[in-house]
């Protein structure tokens, strides 16, 4: 069965701290895709990254970085030098190659960054 | 307009009302989706449309009736809803279904309250 677990319900940090959001997934498929989305208070989910299961290279985009580890079925997201504008709910999601339309979401991690 | 737009942004309705949610995508995508986001639950996929044809109905009650007149527009017709249907309804689009180009782009959602 497919499942995405985001064990951290809520995280609070002070500006400029680094923060890591955890994501653990379950799938029987060998080809799958992992995603991170950001949902600010306005409600819209903003696409951040997609990673396919054959690409384990870590990725960095500005203050954002992602660590994909197939051995532990994890796809963690780190924000370096957090800012107040990073405050949002962050969702990790999974889709499998045989059914790419279906995004399976975790329950999300609410990040609050205080000035 | 760019991206995915949804109207109205907020809707309050009684259980006997009939209303419709509208979604429009300006991305030239061929697939559109309805999701329900309730508090403390993962996003639930409701319907998937590809080129105006419904390809998935995730056991959604018949009081929710989708309509896709063309690949840019998606509606969700609501009638005789229950209070537990109160939620944020999100529309999304992607380039196509059954494809590795499967990032979904979301609208801002309609916050629905059923009294």
Coordinates of N, CA and C in Angstrom, one line a residue:
Chain A
X1 N 0.8 -1.2 0.0 CA 0.0 0.0 0.0 C 0.9 1.2 0.0
X2 N 0.3 2.3 -0.6 CA 1.1 3.5 -0.6 C 0.7 4.4 0.5
X3 N 1.7 5.1 1.1 CA 1.5 5.9 2.2 C 2.6 6.9 2.4
X4 N 2.3 8.1 2.8 CA 3.3 9.2 3.1 C 3.1 9.6 4.6
X5 N 4.1 9.6 5.3 CA 4.1 10.0 6.7 C 4.9 11.2 7.0
X6 N 4.3 12.2 7.5 CA 5.0 13.4 8.0 C 4.7 13.4 9.5
X7 N 5.7 13.0 10.3 CA 5.5 12.8 11.7 C 5.4 14.1 12.5
X8 N 6.1 15.1 11.9 CA 6.1 16.4 12.6 C 4.8 17.2 12.2
X9 N 4.0 17.4 13.2 CA 2.7 18.1 13.0 C 3.0 19.6 12.9
X10 N 3.8 20.1 13.8 CA 4.1 21.5 13.9 C 5.5 21.7 14.3
X11 N 6.2 22.7 13.7 CA 7.5 23.1 14.1 C 7.6 24.6 14.2
X12 N 8.2 25.1 15.3 CA 8.4 26.5 15.5 C 9.9 26.8 15.6
X13 N 10.3 27.8 14.8 CA 11.7 28.2 14.8 C 11.8 29.7 14.9
X14 N 13.0 30.2 15.2 CA 13.2 31.6 15.1 C 13.9 31.9 13.8
X15 N 13.7 33.0 13.2 CA 14.3 33.4 12.0 C 15.8 33.1 12.0
X16 N 16.3 32.7 10.8 CA 17.7 32.4 10.6 C 18.1 31.0 11.1
X17 N 17.2 30.3 11.8 CA 17.5 28.9 12.1 C 17.3 28.1 10.9
X18 N 18.1 26.9 10.9 CA 17.8 25.9 9.8 C 16.8 25.0 10.4
X19 N 15.9 24.5 9.5 CA 14.9 23.5 9.9 C 14.7 22.4 8.8
X20 N 14.5 21.2 9.3 CA 14.4 20.0 8.4 C 13.0 19.4 8.6
X21 N 12.3 19.3 7.5 CA 11.0 18.6 7.6 C 11.1 17.2 7.1
X22 N 10.6 16.3 7.8 CA 10.8 14.9 7.5 C 9.6 14.3 6.7
X23 N 9.9 13.4 5.8 CA 8.9 12.7 5.0 C 9.4 11.3 4.8
X24 N 8.5 10.3 5.2 CA 8.8 8.9 5.0 C 7.7 8.4 4.1
X25 N 8.0 7.6 3.1 CA 7.0 7.0 2.2 C 7.0 5.5 2.2
X26 N 5.9 5.0 1.7 CA 5.8 3.5 1.5 C 5.3 3.3 0.1
X27 N 5.9 2.4 -0.6 CA 5.4 2.0 -1.9 C 6.0 0.7 -2.4
X28 N 5.2 -0.1 -3.1 CA 5.8 -1.3 -3.7 C 6.3 -1.1 -5.1
X29 N 6.0 0.0 -5.6 CA 6.4 0.3 -7.0 C 7.9 0.6 -7.0
X30 N 8.6 0.2 -8.1 CA 10.0 0.6 -8.2 C 10.2 1.9 -8.9
X31 N 9.2 2.4 -9.6 CA 9.2 3.7 -10.2 C 8.2 4.6 -9.6
X32 N 8.6 5.6 -9.0 CA 7.6 6.5 -8.4 C 8.2 7.9 -8.4
X33 N 7.3 8.9 -7.9 CA 7.7 10.3 -7.9 C 7.4 10.8 -6.5
X34 N 8.3 11.7 -6.1 CA 8.1 12.3 -4.8 C 8.0 13.9 -5.0
X35 N 7.2 14.5 -4.2 CA 6.9 15.9 -4.3 C 7.0 16.6 -3.0
X36 N 7.3 17.9 -3.0 CA 7.0 18.8 -1.9 C 6.2 19.9 -2.4
X37 N 5.2 20.3 -1.6 CA 4.3 21.5 -1.9 C 4.3 22.3 -0.6
X38 N 4.2 23.6 -0.9 CA 4.0 24.6 0.2 C 2.6 25.2 0.2
X39 N 1.9 25.3 1.3 CA 0.6 25.9 1.4 C 0.7 27.1 2.3
X40 N 0.8 28.3 1.8 CA 0.8 29.5 2.7 C -0.6 29.7 3.2
X41 N -0.8 30.7 4.0 CA -2.2 31.0 4.6 C -3.2 31.3 3.5
X42 N -2.8 31.7 2.3 CA -3.7 32.0 1.2 C -4.4 30.8 0.7
X43 N -3.8 29.6 1.0 CA -4.5 28.4 0.7 C -4.0 27.6 -0.5
X44 N -3.4 28.3 -1.5 CA -2.9 27.6 -2.7 C -1.7 26.8 -2.4
X45 N -1.7 25.5 -2.9 CA -0.5 24.7 -2.8 C 0.5 25.1 -3.9
X46 N 1.7 25.4 -3.5 CA 2.7 25.8 -4.4 C 3.7 24.6 -4.6
X47 N 3.9 24.2 -5.8 CA 4.8 23.1 -6.2 C 6.2 23.6 -5.9
X48 N 7.0 22.8 -5.2 CA 8.4 23.1 -4.9 C 9.3 22.2 -5.7
X49 N 9.1 20.9 -5.7 CA 10.0 20.0 -6.3 C 9.4 18.7 -6.6
X50 N 9.9 18.0 -7.7 CA 9.5 16.7 -8.0 C 10.8 15.9 -8.2
X51 N 10.8 14.7 -7.6 CA 12.0 13.8 -7.8 C 11.6 12.4 -8.2
X52 N 12.2 11.8 -9.2 CA 11.8 10.5 -9.5 C 12.7 9.5 -8.8
X53 N 12.2 8.2 -8.7 CA 12.9 7.3 -7.8 C 14.3 6.8 -8.3
X54 N 14.6 7.1 -9.5 CA 15.9 6.7 -10.1 C 17.0 7.8 -9.9
X55 N 16.5 8.9 -9.3 CA 17.5 10.0 -9.2 C 17.7 10.3 -7.7
X56 N 18.7 9.8 -7.1 CA 18.9 10.0 -5.7 C 19.8 11.2 -5.4
X57 N 20.2 11.9 -6.4 CA 21.0 13.1 -6.1 C 20.3 14.1 -5.3
X58 N 20.9 14.7 -4.3 CA 20.3 15.7 -3.5 C 20.2 17.0 -4.3
X59 N 19.3 17.8 -4.0 CA 19.1 19.0 -4.8 C 19.0 20.2 -3.9
X60 N 19.6 21.3 -4.4 CA 19.6 22.5 -3.7 C 19.1 23.6 -4.6
X61 N 18.2 24.4 -4.0 CA 17.6 25.6 -4.7 C 17.6 26.7 -3.8
X62 N 18.5 27.6 -3.8 CA 18.6 28.7 -2.9 C 18.7 28.2 -1.5
X63 N 17.8 28.6 -0.6 CA 17.8 28.2 0.8 C 17.2 26.8 1.0
X64 N 16.6 26.3 -0.1 CA 15.9 25.0 0.1 C 16.9 23.8 -0.4
X65 N 16.8 22.7 0.3 CA 17.5 21.6 -0.1 C 16.7 20.3 0.2
X66 N 16.9 19.3 -0.6 CA 16.2 18.0 -0.4 C 17.1 16.9 -0.4
X67 N 16.9 16.0 0.6 CA 17.7 14.8 0.7 C 16.9 13.5 0.5
X68 N 17.1 12.9 -0.6 CA 16.4 11.7 -1.0 C 17.2 10.4 -0.6
X69 N 16.7 9.6 0.2 CA 17.4 8.4 0.6 C 16.5 7.2 0.4
X70 N 16.7 6.4 -0.6 CA 15.9 5.3 -0.9 C 16.1 4.2 0.2
X71 N 17.3 4.1 0.7 CA 17.5 3.1 1.8 C 16.6 3.2 3.0
X72 N 16.2 4.4 3.3 CA 15.4 4.7 4.4 C 14.0 5.2 4.0
X73 N 13.7 5.2 2.7 CA 12.4 5.6 2.1 C 12.1 7.0 2.7
X74 N 13.1 7.9 2.6 CA 12.8 9.2 3.1 C 13.1 10.3 2.1
X75 N 12.4 11.4 2.2 CA 12.7 12.5 1.2 C 12.5 13.8 2.1
X76 N 13.6 14.2 2.8 CA 13.5 15.3 3.7 C 13.8 16.6 3.1
X77 N 13.3 17.6 3.7 CA 13.3 19.0 3.1 C 13.9 19.9 4.2
X78 N 15.0 20.6 3.8 CA 15.7 21.5 4.7 C 15.6 22.9 4.2
X79 N 15.2 23.8 5.1 CA 15.3 25.2 4.8 C 16.4 25.8 5.6
X80 N 17.3 26.5 5.0 CA 18.5 27.1 5.6 C 18.2 28.5 5.9
X81 N 18.6 29.0 7.0 CA 18.4 30.4 7.4 C 16.9 30.8 7.2
X82 N 16.0 30.2 7.9 CA 14.6 30.4 7.7 C 14.2 31.8 7.8
X83 N 13.1 32.2 7.1 CA 12.5 33.5 7.2 C 11.1 33.4 7.5
X84 N 10.5 34.6 8.0 CA 9.1 34.6 8.3 C 8.2 34.2 7.2
X85 N 8.6 34.5 6.0 CA 7.8 34.2 4.8 C 7.8 32.7 4.5
X86 N 8.6 31.9 5.2 CA 8.6 30.5 5.0 C 7.5 29.8 5.9
X87 N 6.8 30.6 6.7 CA 5.8 30.1 7.5 C 4.6 29.6 6.6
X88 N 4.3 28.3 6.7 CA 3.3 27.7 5.9 C 3.1 26.3 6.3
X89 N 2.2 25.6 5.7 CA 2.1 24.1 5.8 C 2.8 23.5 4.7
X90 N 3.7 22.5 4.9 CA 4.4 21.9 3.9 C 3.9 20.4 3.7
X91 N 3.6 20.0 2.5 CA 3.2 18.7 2.2 C 4.2 17.9 1.4
X92 N 4.4 16.7 1.8 CA 5.1 15.7 1.0 C 4.1 14.8 0.3
X93 N 4.4 14.4 -1.0 CA 3.4 13.6 -1.7 C 4.1 12.6 -2.6
X94 N 3.4 11.5 -2.9 CA 4.0 10.4 -3.7 C 3.0 10.1 -4.8
X95 N 3.5 9.8 -6.0 CA 2.7 9.1 -7.0 C 3.5 8.0 -7.6
X96 N 2.8 7.0 -8.0 CA 3.5 5.8 -8.6 C 3.3 5.8 -10.1
X97 N 4.3 5.1 -10.8 CA 4.3 5.2 -12.2 C 3.1 4.7 -12.9
X98 N 2.4 3.7 -12.3 CA 1.3 3.1 -12.9 C 0.0 3.9 -12.8
X99 N 0.1 5.0 -11.9 CA -1.0 5.8 -11.6 C -0.6 7.2 -11.3
X100 N 0.0 7.9 -12.2 CA 0.7 9.1 -11.9 C -0.3 10.2 -11.6
X101 N -1.6 10.0 -11.9 CA -2.6 11.1 -11.6 C -2.8 11.2 -10.1
X102 N -2.6 10.1 -9.4 CA -3.0 10.0 -8.0 C -1.8 10.4 -7.1
X103 N -2.0 11.6 -6.5 CA -1.0 12.1 -5.6 C -1.4 11.7 -4.2
X104 N -0.6 11.0 -3.5 CA -0.9 10.6 -2.1 C -0.1 11.5 -1.2
X105 N -0.9 12.3 -0.4 CA -0.3 13.3 0.4 C -0.1 12.9 1.8
X106 N 0.9 13.4 2.5 CA 1.0 13.3 3.9 C 0.1 14.3 4.6
X107 N 0.1 14.3 5.9 CA -0.9 15.2 6.6 C -0.3 16.6 6.8
X108 N 0.9 16.8 6.3 CA 1.5 18.1 6.4 C 2.2 18.5 7.7
X109 N 3.2 19.4 7.5 CA 3.9 19.9 8.7 C 3.7 21.4 8.7
X110 N 3.2 22.0 9.8 CA 3.0 23.4 9.9 C 4.3 24.0 10.4
X111 N 4.9 24.9 9.6 CA 6.1 25.5 10.1 C 5.8 27.0 10.4
X112 N 6.2 27.4 11.6 CA 6.0 28.8 12.0 C 7.4 29.3 12.3
X113 N 7.7 30.4 11.6 CA 9.0 31.1 11.8 C 8.7 32.4 12.4
X114 N 9.3 32.6 13.6 CA 9.1 33.8 14.4 C 10.3 34.8 14.2
X115 N 9.9 36.1 14.1 CA 11.0 37.1 13.9 C 11.9 37.2 15.1
Chain B
X1 N -5.0 36.6 -16.5 CA -4.9 35.6 -15.4 C -3.9 34.5 -15.7
X2 N -3.2 34.1 -14.7 CA -2.2 33.0 -14.9 C -2.5 31.9 -13.9
X3 N -2.0 30.7 -14.2 CA -2.1 29.6 -13.3 C -3.5 29.0 -13.2
X4 N -3.9 28.7 -12.0 CA -5.2 28.1 -11.8 C -6.0 29.0 -10.9
X5 N -7.2 29.4 -11.4 CA -8.0 30.3 -10.6 C -9.3 29.5 -10.1
X6 N -9.8 29.9 -9.0 CA -11.0 29.3 -8.5 C -12.0 30.4 -7.9
X7 N -13.3 30.2 -8.2 CA -14.3 31.1 -7.7 C -15.5 30.3 -7.2
X8 N -16.2 30.7 -6.1 CA -15.8 31.8 -5.3 C -14.6 31.3 -4.4
X9 N -14.0 32.3 -3.6 CA -13.0 31.9 -2.7 C -13.6 31.4 -1.4
X10 N -14.8 31.9 -1.0 CA -15.5 31.5 0.2 C -17.0 31.3 -0.2
X11 N -17.6 30.3 0.4 CA -19.0 30.0 0.2 C -19.6 29.5 1.4
X12 N -20.7 30.0 1.8 CA -21.5 29.5 2.9 C -22.9 29.1 2.4
X13 N -23.3 27.9 2.6 CA -24.5 27.4 2.1 C -25.3 26.6 3.1
X14 N -26.6 26.6 3.0 CA -27.4 25.7 3.8 C -27.5 24.3 3.2
X15 N -28.0 23.4 3.9 CA -28.0 22.0 3.5 C -28.9 21.8 2.3
X16 N -29.9 22.7 2.1 CA -30.8 22.5 1.0 C -30.5 23.3 -0.3
X17 N -29.4 24.1 -0.2 CA -29.0 24.9 -1.3 C -28.4 24.1 -2.4
X18 N -28.3 24.7 -3.6 CA -27.5 24.2 -4.7 C -26.6 25.3 -5.1
X19 N -25.3 24.9 -5.2 CA -24.3 25.9 -5.6 C -23.3 25.2 -6.5
X20 N -22.4 26.0 -7.2 CA -21.3 25.4 -8.0 C -20.0 26.1 -7.7
X21 N -19.0 25.3 -7.7 CA -17.6 25.8 -7.6 C -17.0 25.8 -9.0
X22 N -16.2 26.9 -9.3 CA -15.7 27.0 -10.7 C -14.1 27.0 -10.6
X23 N -13.5 26.3 -11.6 CA -12.1 26.3 -11.7 C -11.7 26.5 -13.1
X24 N -10.7 27.4 -13.3 CA -10.2 27.6 -14.7 C -8.6 27.6 -14.6
X25 N -8.1 26.8 -15.6 CA -6.6 26.8 -15.7 C -6.2 27.5 -17.0
X26 N -5.1 28.2 -16.9 CA -4.5 29.0 -18.0 C -3.2 28.5 -18.4
X27 N -3.0 27.2 -18.2 CA -1.6 26.6 -18.4 C -1.6 25.7 -19.6
X28 N -2.7 25.6 -20.3 CA -2.7 24.7 -21.5 C -2.6 23.2 -21.1
X29 N -3.0 22.9 -19.9 CA -3.0 21.5 -19.4 C -4.2 20.7 -19.9
X30 N -4.0 19.4 -19.9 CA -5.1 18.5 -20.4 C -5.8 17.8 -19.2
X31 N -5.3 17.8 -18.0 CA -5.9 17.1 -16.9 C -6.2 18.1 -15.8
X32 N -7.4 17.8 -15.2 CA -7.8 18.6 -14.1 C -8.3 17.8 -13.0
X33 N -8.3 18.3 -11.7 CA -8.5 17.5 -10.5 C -9.3 18.3 -9.5
X34 N -10.2 17.6 -8.8 CA -10.8 18.2 -7.6 C -10.3 17.5 -6.4
X35 N -9.9 18.2 -5.3 CA -9.4 17.7 -4.0 C -10.3 18.3 -2.9
X36 N -10.4 17.5 -1.8 CA -11.0 18.0 -0.6 C -10.0 18.1 0.5
X37 N -9.9 19.2 1.1 CA -8.9 19.3 2.3 C -9.7 19.6 3.5
X38 N -9.8 18.6 4.4 CA -10.4 18.8 5.7 C -9.3 19.0 6.8
X39 N -9.7 19.6 7.9 CA -8.8 19.8 9.0 C -8.2 18.4 9.4
X40 N -6.9 18.4 9.6 CA -6.1 17.3 10.2 C -6.3 16.0 9.4
X41 N -6.6 16.1 8.1 CA -6.7 14.9 7.2 C -5.9 15.2 6.0
X42 N -5.3 14.1 5.4 CA -4.6 14.4 4.1 C -5.5 14.8 3.0
X43 N -5.0 15.5 2.1 CA -5.8 15.9 0.9 C -6.4 14.6 0.3
X44 N -7.7 14.7 0.0 CA -8.4 13.6 -0.6 C -8.7 13.9 -2.1
X45 N -8.2 13.1 -3.0 CA -8.6 13.2 -4.4 C -10.0 12.8 -4.6
X46 N -10.8 13.7 -5.3 CA -12.2 13.4 -5.5 C -12.4 13.0 -7.0
X47 N -12.0 13.8 -7.9 CA -12.2 13.5 -9.3 C -11.0 13.8 -10.2
X48 N -10.8 13.1 -11.3 CA -9.8 13.4 -12.2 C -10.5 13.5 -13.6
X49 N -10.1 14.5 -14.4 CA -10.6 14.6 -15.7 C -9.4 14.7 -16.7
X50 N -9.5 14.0 -17.8 CA -8.5 14.1 -18.8 C -9.2 14.4 -20.1
X51 N -8.8 15.6 -20.7 CA -9.5 16.0 -22.0 C -11.0 15.9 -21.9
X52 N -11.5 16.4 -20.9 CA -13.0 16.5 -20.6 C -13.6 15.2 -20.2
X53 N -12.8 14.2 -20.1 CA -13.4 12.9 -19.8 C -13.1 12.5 -18.4
X54 N -14.1 12.1 -17.6 CA -13.8 11.7 -16.2 C -13.1 10.4 -16.2
X55 N -11.9 10.3 -15.6 CA -11.1 9.1 -15.5 C -11.0 8.5 -14.1
X56 N -11.4 9.3 -13.1 CA -11.4 8.7 -11.8 C -12.5 9.4 -10.9
X57 N -13.2 8.6 -10.2 CA -14.2 9.1 -9.2 C -13.9 8.3 -7.9
X58 N -13.3 9.0 -7.0 CA -12.8 8.3 -5.8 C -13.9 8.1 -4.7
X59 N -15.0 7.3 -5.1 CA -16.1 7.0 -4.2 C -16.6 8.2 -3.5
X60 N -16.9 9.2 -4.3 CA -17.4 10.5 -3.8 C -18.9 10.4 -3.8
X61 N -19.6 10.9 -2.8 CA -21.1 10.9 -2.7 C -21.7 11.6 -3.9
X62 N -22.9 11.2 -4.3 CA -23.5 11.8 -5.5 C -23.9 13.3 -5.3
X63 N -23.9 13.7 -4.1 CA -24.3 15.1 -3.8 C -23.2 16.1 -4.4
X64 N -22.0 15.5 -4.8 CA -21.0 16.2 -5.5 C -21.0 15.8 -6.9
X65 N -21.2 16.7 -7.9 CA -21.3 16.4 -9.3 C -20.4 17.2 -10.1
X66 N -19.3 16.6 -10.7 CA -18.4 17.4 -11.4 C -18.8 17.6 -12.9
X67 N -18.3 18.6 -13.5 CA -18.5 18.9 -14.9 C -17.3 19.5 -15.5
X68 N -16.9 19.0 -16.7 CA -15.7 19.5 -17.4 C -16.1 19.8 -18.8
X69 N -16.6 21.0 -19.1 CA -17.0 21.3 -20.5 C -15.9 21.4 -21.5
X70 N -14.7 21.7 -21.0 CA -13.5 21.8 -21.9 C -12.3 21.6 -21.0
X71 N -11.1 21.6 -21.7 CA -9.9 21.2 -20.9 C -9.5 22.4 -20.0
X72 N -10.1 23.5 -20.1 CA -9.7 24.7 -19.3 C -10.6 24.9 -18.1
X73 N -11.8 24.3 -18.1 CA -12.7 24.6 -17.1 C -13.2 23.4 -16.4
X74 N -13.4 23.5 -15.1 CA -13.9 22.4 -14.3 C -14.9 23.0 -13.2
X75 N -16.0 22.3 -13.1 CA -17.0 22.8 -12.1 C -17.2 21.6 -11.1
X76 N -17.7 22.0 -9.9 CA -18.2 21.1 -9.0 C -19.5 21.6 -8.5
X77 N -20.6 20.8 -8.9 CA -21.9 21.2 -8.5 C -22.3 20.5 -7.2
X78 N -22.8 21.3 -6.3 CA -23.1 20.9 -4.9 C -24.6 20.9 -4.7
X79 N -25.1 19.9 -4.1 CA -26.6 19.9 -3.7 C -26.8 19.0 -2.5
X80 N -27.7 19.5 -1.6 CA -28.0 18.8 -0.3 C -26.8 18.3 0.4
X81 N -25.9 19.3 0.7 CA -24.6 18.9 1.4 C -24.9 18.7 2.9
X82 N -23.9 18.1 3.5 CA -24.0 17.9 5.0 C -22.9 18.8 5.6
X83 N -23.1 19.1 6.9 CA -22.1 19.9 7.6 C -20.7 19.3 7.5
X84 N -20.5 18.0 7.5 CA -19.2 17.4 7.4 C -18.5 17.6 6.0
X85 N -19.3 18.2 5.1 CA -18.7 18.5 3.8 C -18.0 19.9 3.8
X86 N -18.1 20.6 4.9 CA -17.3 21.8 5.1 C -15.8 21.5 5.0
X87 N -15.2 22.2 4.1 CA -13.7 22.0 3.8 C -13.2 23.0 2.9
X88 N -11.9 22.9 2.6 CA -11.3 23.7 1.5 C -11.3 22.8 0.2
X89 N -11.9 23.2 -0.8 CA -11.9 22.4 -2.1 C -10.9 23.0 -3.0
X90 N -10.0 22.2 -3.4 CA -8.9 22.6 -4.3 C -9.0 22.0 -5.6
X91 N -8.7 22.9 -6.6 CA -8.7 22.4 -8.0 C -7.2 22.4 -8.4
X92 N -6.8 21.5 -9.3 CA -5.5 21.4 -9.8 C -5.5 21.0 -11.2
X93 N -4.4 21.2 -11.9 CA -4.2 20.8 -13.3 C -2.8 20.2 -13.5
X94 N -2.7 19.4 -14.5 CA -1.4 18.9 -14.9 C -1.3 18.7 -16.4
X95 N -0.1 18.6 -16.9 CA 0.0 18.6 -18.3 C -0.8 17.5 -19.0
X96 N -0.7 16.3 -18.4 CA -1.5 15.2 -18.9 C -1.5 14.1 -17.9
X97 N -2.4 13.1 -18.0 CA -2.4 12.0 -17.1 C -1.5 10.9 -17.6
X98 N -1.2 9.9 -16.8 CA -0.4 8.8 -17.1 C 0.9 9.2 -17.8
X99 N 1.5 10.2 -17.1 CA 2.8 10.7 -17.7 C 3.7 11.0 -16.6
X100 N 5.0 11.0 -17.0 CA 6.0 11.4 -15.9 C 6.0 12.9 -15.7
X101 N 5.3 13.7 -16.6 CA 5.2 15.1 -16.4 C 3.9 15.3 -15.6
X102 N 4.0 15.0 -14.4 CA 2.8 14.9 -13.6 C 2.7 15.9 -12.4
X103 N 3.5 16.9 -12.5 CA 3.4 17.9 -11.4 C 2.0 18.5 -11.5
X104 N 1.3 18.6 -10.4 CA 0.0 19.2 -10.4 C 0.1 20.7 -9.9
X105 N -0.6 21.6 -10.5 CA -0.5 23.0 -10.1 C -1.9 23.3 -9.5
X106 N -1.9 23.9 -8.4 CA -3.2 24.1 -7.6 C -3.7 25.5 -7.7
X107 N -5.0 25.6 -7.6 CA -5.6 26.9 -7.4 C -5.7 27.3 -5.9
X108 N -6.2 28.4 -5.5 CA -6.2 28.9 -4.1 C -7.3 28.2 -3.3
X109 N -8.2 27.6 -3.9 CA -9.2 26.9 -3.2 C -10.5 27.7 -2.9
X110 N -11.6 27.0 -2.7 CA -12.8 27.5 -2.2 C -13.1 27.0 -0.8
X111 N -13.2 27.9 0.2 CA -13.5 27.5 1.5 C -15.0 27.4 1.7
X112 N -15.5 26.2 1.8 CA -16.9 25.9 1.9 C -17.4 25.7 3.3
X113 N -18.4 26.3 3.7 CA -19.0 26.1 5.0 C -20.5 25.7 4.8
X114 N -20.9 24.6 5.3 CA -22.2 24.1 5.2 C -22.9 24.2 6.5
X115 N -24.0 25.0 6.6 CA -24.7 25.2 7.9 C -25.8 24.2 8.0

